[in-house]
Amino acid sequence: EGFAGSAVQIDYLRRLKENAKARKRLENAKGVRIIMVHAVNPYGMAWLRKFNENNVDLNRNFHLGSNRHEDMLAPGKRNKIYPTLHGGLVPAKNACCDCFYCFLGYNVCRYGYGRAKQGLASGQYEFKNGLFYGGLRLEPGPQMLVEELATMGLSCTNKELFRVLHVDVHTGLGAFGQDLLLFDDSGLLEPLRAIFGSKYVADPNASDTAIGTLYETAGSCDTLAKQLLANAPSSPTVLSLCQEFGTLNGISVLRAMINEGAWWHANRSTKPKEPVKQALLRAFYPDCDKWRASVLHRGAAVFEQGISYIIGE
């Protein structure tokens, strides 16, 4: 997923370099800092994995302060459905495709679509070789990020923070080439729609959206700013959201993750050029000029709208 976010960042910097008026606008915005975070999972980008070198999904790994990783194994927080799915999600290297679809159909009938999706994708902390494994400690990449952000002022010791906007770019859910802004605080629905437009901001309480049934994730990267600033003395307004771009259908994306995982666990030196790796890349970063143009266009739009909000225009 980092490829799309990196493309948006590079495109914005290119635009800024070519536009003196835009540069002047930022120069005049006193007290404003823009932080671009590139490649939190460099291993995943280099080896074409959604997860890192420890098979940890970093988008389930951000548990800071009193939000401990081991707490996710407590009875009230433990993902009780995933253990019943695990066997079908870590097949042998050359598993039968028909078995995969039977497995999916059975569990959708067993739990219902919404519960099955929540149990699969919300994150789990028991199976180190499984999908969406959140880990039992903060991984090195996230730890470095937290420490670096603190040096830049994103810390509860900063008394001068007023507004903070955190946008996390993701791909893999929704209609091809279309994006939706996701967040978990229903009280922010109208303020976010005023900033970014009603068409693009999903209602977190809706039973269904343009990307299907929503599911909650613990330890996701888009909770980082809120966690870091939970006790900030200035009580800044913190808006955290995920910009999700659709790629392939959900079953194809899941299938690509399962296949890549099977190969990686069998041989961690599987080359990025292998078809199974390329299939995973295309599941999250399609080889389509129209899709990529849409990502850059909408990424730039959210960037500009976000800056306008922070500046107070």
Short mmCIF file of C-alpha atoms in Angstrom, two decimals:
data_model
loop_
_atom_site.label_atom_id
_atom_site.label_comp_id
_atom_site.label_asym_id
_atom_site.label_seq_id
_atom_site.Cartn_x
_atom_site.Cartn_y
_atom_site.Cartn_z
CA GLU A 1 0.00 0.00 0.00
CA GLY A 2 2.99 2.28 0.43
CA PHE A 3 3.41 2.73 -3.32
CA ALA A 4 0.26 4.83 -3.70
CA GLY A 5 1.05 7.00 -0.67
CA SER A 6 4.59 7.57 -1.86
CA ALA A 7 3.31 8.52 -5.32
CA VAL A 8 0.97 11.11 -3.80
CA GLN A 9 3.82 12.59 -1.75
CA ILE A 10 6.24 12.76 -4.68
CA ASP A 11 3.58 14.28 -6.92
CA TYR A 12 2.79 16.96 -4.34
CA LEU A 13 6.47 17.87 -3.94
CA ARG A 14 6.82 18.09 -7.71
CA ARG A 15 3.80 20.38 -7.92
CA LEU A 16 5.20 22.51 -5.12
CA LYS A 17 8.54 22.83 -6.88
CA GLU A 18 6.84 24.03 -10.06
CA ASN A 19 4.37 26.42 -8.42
CA ALA A 20 5.86 29.54 -6.82
CA LYS A 21 2.44 30.71 -5.62
CA ALA A 22 1.87 27.44 -3.74
CA ARG A 23 5.31 27.67 -2.14
CA LYS A 24 4.63 31.25 -1.05
CA ARG A 25 1.35 30.18 0.48
CA LEU A 26 3.12 27.68 2.72
CA GLU A 27 5.93 30.08 3.53
CA ASN A 28 3.33 32.55 4.81
CA ALA A 29 1.61 29.93 6.93
CA LYS A 30 3.43 30.60 10.18
CA GLY A 31 3.40 27.89 12.80
CA VAL A 32 2.39 25.18 10.31
CA ARG A 33 4.39 22.01 9.77
CA ILE A 34 3.76 19.38 7.11
CA ILE A 35 5.22 15.94 7.81
CA MET A 36 5.37 13.32 5.06
CA VAL A 37 6.03 9.77 6.21
CA HIS A 38 7.47 7.49 3.56
CA ALA A 39 7.86 3.70 3.74
CA VAL A 40 7.11 2.73 7.34
CA ASN A 41 7.51 -0.81 6.02
CA PRO A 42 10.62 -0.64 3.78
CA TYR A 43 10.97 -4.43 3.87
CA GLY A 44 7.47 -4.81 2.49
CA MET A 45 8.11 -2.35 -0.32
CA ALA A 46 11.43 -4.00 -1.23
CA TRP A 47 10.14 -7.58 -1.11
CA LEU A 48 6.52 -6.89 -2.12
CA ARG A 49 4.83 -7.88 1.14
CA LYS A 50 1.88 -6.30 2.92
CA PHE A 51 3.53 -7.36 6.18
CA ASN A 52 7.05 -6.77 7.48
CA GLU A 53 10.07 -9.04 8.01
CA ASN A 54 8.45 -10.49 11.14
CA ASN A 55 5.14 -11.08 9.35
CA VAL A 56 3.63 -8.25 11.41
CA ASP A 57 0.93 -6.10 9.87
CA LEU A 58 2.14 -2.64 10.88
CA ASN A 59 -1.37 -1.29 10.43
CA ARG A 60 -2.37 -3.42 13.44
CA ASN A 61 0.83 -2.71 15.42
CA PHE A 62 0.42 0.85 16.69
CA HIS A 63 -0.44 0.28 20.35
CA LEU A 64 1.15 3.04 22.42
CA GLY A 65 1.29 3.96 26.10
CA SER A 66 -1.39 2.16 28.08
CA ASN A 67 -2.70 0.49 24.91
CA ARG A 68 -0.56 -2.62 25.21
CA HIS A 69 -0.26 -5.31 22.57
CA GLU A 70 -0.82 -8.12 25.06
CA ASP A 71 -4.12 -6.53 26.06
CA MET A 72 -5.46 -7.59 22.67
CA LEU A 73 -5.40 -11.18 23.97
CA ALA A 74 -7.68 -10.35 26.91
CA PRO A 75 -11.16 -11.97 26.77
CA GLY A 76 -12.90 -8.70 26.00
CA LYS A 77 -10.59 -7.75 23.11
CA ARG A 78 -9.39 -11.05 21.67
CA ASN A 79 -10.43 -11.78 18.11
CA LYS A 80 -12.46 -14.93 18.71
CA ILE A 81 -13.37 -15.59 15.09
CA TYR A 82 -9.92 -15.51 13.51
CA PRO A 83 -8.70 -18.78 15.16
CA THR A 84 -11.51 -20.62 13.36
CA LEU A 85 -10.38 -19.10 10.04
CA HIS A 86 -6.63 -19.43 10.43
CA GLY A 87 -6.24 -22.87 8.92
CA GLY A 88 -7.77 -21.76 5.63
CA LEU A 89 -5.69 -18.58 5.49
CA VAL A 90 -2.26 -20.24 5.70
CA PRO A 91 -2.44 -23.04 3.13
CA ALA A 92 0.41 -25.00 1.61
CA LYS A 93 2.39 -23.31 -1.16
CA ASN A 94 0.36 -24.83 -4.00
CA ALA A 95 -3.06 -25.17 -2.36
CA CYS A 96 -6.16 -25.93 -4.37
CA CYS A 97 -8.04 -22.81 -5.52
CA ASP A 98 -11.43 -24.54 -5.19
CA CYS A 99 -10.77 -25.17 -1.49
CA PHE A 100 -10.29 -21.43 -0.96
CA TYR A 101 -13.72 -20.55 -2.32
CA CYS A 102 -15.38 -23.35 -0.37
CA PHE A 103 -13.66 -22.07 2.77
CA LEU A 104 -14.90 -18.52 2.15
CA GLY A 105 -18.45 -19.59 1.38
CA TYR A 106 -18.68 -21.81 4.43
CA ASN A 107 -17.53 -19.10 6.83
CA VAL A 108 -19.73 -16.40 5.34
CA CYS A 109 -22.68 -18.72 5.89
CA ARG A 110 -21.43 -19.60 9.36
CA TYR A 111 -20.86 -16.07 10.68
CA GLY A 112 -22.59 -13.78 8.23
CA TYR A 113 -20.64 -11.51 5.89
CA GLY A 114 -20.06 -8.65 8.35
CA ARG A 115 -18.83 -10.81 11.25
CA ALA A 116 -16.65 -12.93 8.97
CA LYS A 117 -15.04 -9.79 7.52
CA GLN A 118 -14.47 -8.32 10.99
CA GLY A 119 -12.97 -11.57 12.25
CA LEU A 120 -10.68 -11.87 9.26
CA ALA A 121 -9.36 -8.35 8.78
CA SER A 122 -9.63 -6.51 12.11
CA GLY A 123 -6.32 -7.92 13.34
CA GLN A 124 -5.21 -10.84 15.48
CA TYR A 125 -2.39 -11.31 18.00
CA GLU A 126 -2.09 -15.09 18.43
CA PHE A 127 -0.87 -16.58 15.16
CA LYS A 128 2.56 -15.29 14.14
CA ASN A 129 2.31 -16.93 10.72
CA GLY A 130 -1.23 -15.70 10.08
CA LEU A 131 -2.75 -12.80 8.20
CA PHE A 132 -3.17 -9.39 9.86
CA TYR A 133 -0.93 -10.37 12.79
CA GLY A 134 -0.47 -7.29 14.98
CA GLY A 135 2.59 -8.48 16.90
CA LEU A 136 3.23 -8.45 20.65
CA ARG A 137 5.49 -5.39 20.71
CA LEU A 138 5.94 -2.19 18.79
CA GLU A 139 7.97 -3.08 15.72
CA PRO A 140 11.23 -1.22 14.91
CA GLY A 141 9.71 0.81 12.05
CA PRO A 142 6.79 2.16 14.08
CA GLN A 143 9.10 2.74 17.06
CA MET A 144 11.44 4.85 14.92
CA LEU A 145 8.47 6.75 13.53
CA VAL A 146 7.07 7.53 17.00
CA GLU A 147 10.45 8.78 18.19
CA GLU A 148 11.00 10.93 15.10
CA LEU A 149 7.53 12.47 15.28
CA ALA A 150 8.20 13.46 18.90
CA THR A 151 11.29 15.41 17.82
CA MET A 152 9.09 17.24 15.29
CA GLY A 153 6.60 18.34 17.91
CA LEU A 154 3.94 15.67 17.63
CA SER A 155 4.09 14.98 21.34
CA CYS A 156 1.93 15.44 24.42
CA THR A 157 4.64 17.76 25.78
CA ASN A 158 4.06 20.29 22.99
CA LYS A 159 1.97 23.13 24.44
CA GLU A 160 1.56 24.99 21.14
CA LEU A 161 -0.45 22.52 19.09
CA PHE A 162 -3.81 23.80 17.89
CA ARG A 163 -4.87 21.67 14.93
CA VAL A 164 -3.53 18.32 13.78
CA LEU A 165 -4.66 16.49 10.66
CA HIS A 166 -3.40 12.95 10.02
CA VAL A 167 -4.18 11.38 6.62
CA ASP A 168 -3.12 7.76 6.09
CA VAL A 169 -3.25 6.52 2.48
CA HIS A 170 -4.37 2.94 1.88
CA THR A 171 -5.37 0.81 -1.09
CA GLY A 172 -7.24 -2.45 -1.56
CA LEU A 173 -10.85 -1.70 -0.56
CA GLY A 174 -13.62 -0.27 -2.68
CA ALA A 175 -14.43 0.39 -6.32
CA PHE A 176 -11.50 0.47 -8.72
CA GLY A 177 -9.86 3.90 -8.77
CA GLN A 178 -12.31 5.49 -6.34
CA ASP A 179 -11.47 6.67 -2.85
CA LEU A 180 -13.32 7.11 0.42
CA LEU A 181 -12.22 8.82 3.63
CA LEU A 182 -12.68 6.59 6.67
CA PHE A 183 -12.57 7.42 10.38
CA ASP A 184 -14.05 6.07 13.61
CA ASP A 185 -15.49 9.09 15.47
CA SER A 186 -19.05 9.75 14.32
CA GLY A 187 -18.93 13.16 16.01
CA LEU A 188 -16.50 14.29 13.31
CA LEU A 189 -18.73 13.33 10.40
CA GLU A 190 -20.07 16.79 9.59
CA PRO A 191 -16.78 18.67 10.24
CA LEU A 192 -14.92 16.27 7.92
CA ARG A 193 -17.60 16.52 5.25
CA ALA A 194 -17.32 20.30 5.43
CA ILE A 195 -13.57 20.03 4.76
CA PHE A 196 -13.44 17.23 2.21
CA GLY A 197 -16.95 17.01 0.74
CA SER A 198 -19.86 14.72 1.63
CA LYS A 199 -19.29 12.49 -1.39
CA TYR A 200 -15.94 11.29 -0.12
CA VAL A 201 -16.46 10.97 3.64
CA ALA A 202 -17.97 7.71 4.88
CA ASP A 203 -20.38 7.60 7.81
CA PRO A 204 -18.73 5.29 10.38
CA ASN A 205 -22.17 4.23 11.64
CA ALA A 206 -23.48 3.23 8.22
CA SER A 207 -24.29 -0.46 7.80
CA ASP A 208 -22.95 -0.36 4.26
CA THR A 209 -20.76 2.04 2.27
CA ALA A 210 -19.21 2.40 -1.17
CA ILE A 211 -16.46 0.00 -0.05
CA GLY A 212 -18.87 -2.47 1.53
CA THR A 213 -19.26 -3.33 5.18
CA LEU A 214 -16.81 -1.38 7.36
CA TYR A 215 -14.77 -3.14 10.04
CA GLU A 216 -12.86 -1.84 13.04
CA THR A 217 -9.12 -2.29 13.40
CA ALA A 218 -7.07 -1.94 16.57
CA GLY A 219 -3.59 -0.43 16.42
CA SER A 220 -4.01 1.07 12.96
CA CYS A 221 -1.63 3.76 11.78
CA ASP A 222 -4.40 6.33 11.49
CA THR A 223 -4.79 6.24 15.29
CA LEU A 224 -1.18 7.33 15.80
CA ALA A 225 -1.73 11.08 16.18
CA LYS A 226 -4.62 10.60 18.58
CA GLN A 227 -2.59 8.23 20.74
CA LEU A 228 0.46 10.49 20.80
CA LEU A 229 -1.61 13.54 21.73
CA ALA A 230 -4.11 11.93 24.10
CA ASN A 231 -2.87 14.02 27.05
CA ALA A 232 -1.53 17.07 25.23
CA PRO A 233 -1.87 20.17 27.48
CA SER A 234 -3.12 22.36 24.64
CA SER A 235 -5.99 19.92 23.89
CA PRO A 236 -5.53 20.25 20.11
CA THR A 237 -8.23 19.29 17.65
CA VAL A 238 -6.99 16.03 16.12
CA LEU A 239 -8.56 14.76 12.90
CA SER A 240 -7.34 11.32 11.86
CA LEU A 241 -8.58 9.57 8.77
CA CYS A 242 -7.70 6.94 6.21
CA GLN A 243 -7.93 7.67 2.49
CA GLU A 244 -8.78 4.28 1.00
CA PHE A 245 -8.45 3.70 -2.76
CA GLY A 246 -10.22 0.76 -4.35
CA THR A 247 -8.30 -1.73 -6.48
CA LEU A 248 -9.48 -5.28 -7.23
CA ASN A 249 -12.46 -6.99 -5.66
CA GLY A 250 -12.00 -8.05 -2.05
CA ILE A 251 -11.76 -11.78 -2.79
CA SER A 252 -8.97 -11.23 -5.32
CA VAL A 253 -7.03 -9.04 -2.87
CA LEU A 254 -7.42 -11.64 -0.11
CA ARG A 255 -6.38 -14.43 -2.45
CA ALA A 256 -3.24 -12.51 -3.44
CA MET A 257 -2.28 -12.03 0.23
CA ILE A 258 -2.84 -15.71 1.04
CA ASN A 259 -0.79 -16.92 -1.93
CA GLU A 260 2.09 -14.55 -1.24
CA GLY A 261 2.08 -15.56 2.43
CA ALA A 262 2.26 -19.25 1.55
CA TRP A 263 5.28 -18.66 -0.69
CA TRP A 264 7.02 -16.35 1.80
CA HIS A 265 6.68 -18.79 4.68
CA ALA A 266 8.06 -21.55 2.45
CA ASN A 267 10.94 -19.41 1.18
CA ARG A 268 11.56 -15.90 2.51
CA SER A 269 13.93 -15.23 -0.37
CA THR A 270 11.17 -15.48 -2.97
CA LYS A 271 12.13 -12.86 -5.57
CA PRO A 272 9.87 -9.84 -6.18
CA LYS A 273 9.76 -10.76 -9.89
CA GLU A 274 7.93 -14.03 -9.12
CA PRO A 275 4.28 -14.06 -10.35
CA VAL A 276 2.94 -14.50 -6.81
CA LYS A 277 4.72 -11.32 -5.73
CA GLN A 278 3.63 -9.38 -8.78
CA ALA A 279 0.04 -10.47 -8.19
CA LEU A 280 0.19 -9.00 -4.68
CA LEU A 281 1.67 -5.75 -6.00
CA ARG A 282 -1.13 -5.41 -8.56
CA ALA A 283 -3.74 -6.13 -5.90
CA PHE A 284 -2.64 -2.99 -4.03
CA TYR A 285 -1.05 -0.94 -6.83
CA PRO A 286 -2.68 -1.80 -10.18
CA ASP A 287 -0.72 -1.45 -13.40
CA CYS A 288 -3.25 0.96 -14.87
CA ASP A 289 -2.56 4.54 -15.90
CA LYS A 290 -6.16 5.62 -15.26
CA TRP A 291 -6.08 4.21 -11.72
CA ARG A 292 -2.76 5.89 -10.94
CA ALA A 293 -3.95 9.21 -12.35
CA SER A 294 -7.02 9.00 -10.11
CA VAL A 295 -4.84 8.36 -7.06
CA LEU A 296 -2.66 11.37 -7.82
CA HIS A 297 -5.67 13.60 -8.53
CA ARG A 298 -7.58 12.68 -5.39
CA GLY A 299 -4.44 12.55 -3.27
CA ALA A 300 -3.61 16.11 -4.31
CA ALA A 301 -7.19 17.25 -3.64
CA VAL A 302 -7.17 15.89 -0.08
CA PHE A 303 -3.70 17.38 0.44
CA GLU A 304 -4.91 20.84 -0.57
CA GLN A 305 -8.15 20.62 1.40
CA GLY A 306 -6.22 19.47 4.46
CA ILE A 307 -3.71 22.30 4.20
CA SER A 308 -6.54 24.83 3.86
CA TYR A 309 -8.06 23.46 7.06
CA ILE A 310 -4.78 23.59 8.99
CA ILE A 311 -3.95 27.10 7.79
CA GLY A 312 -7.48 28.24 8.57
CA GLU A 313 -8.40 29.46 5.10
#
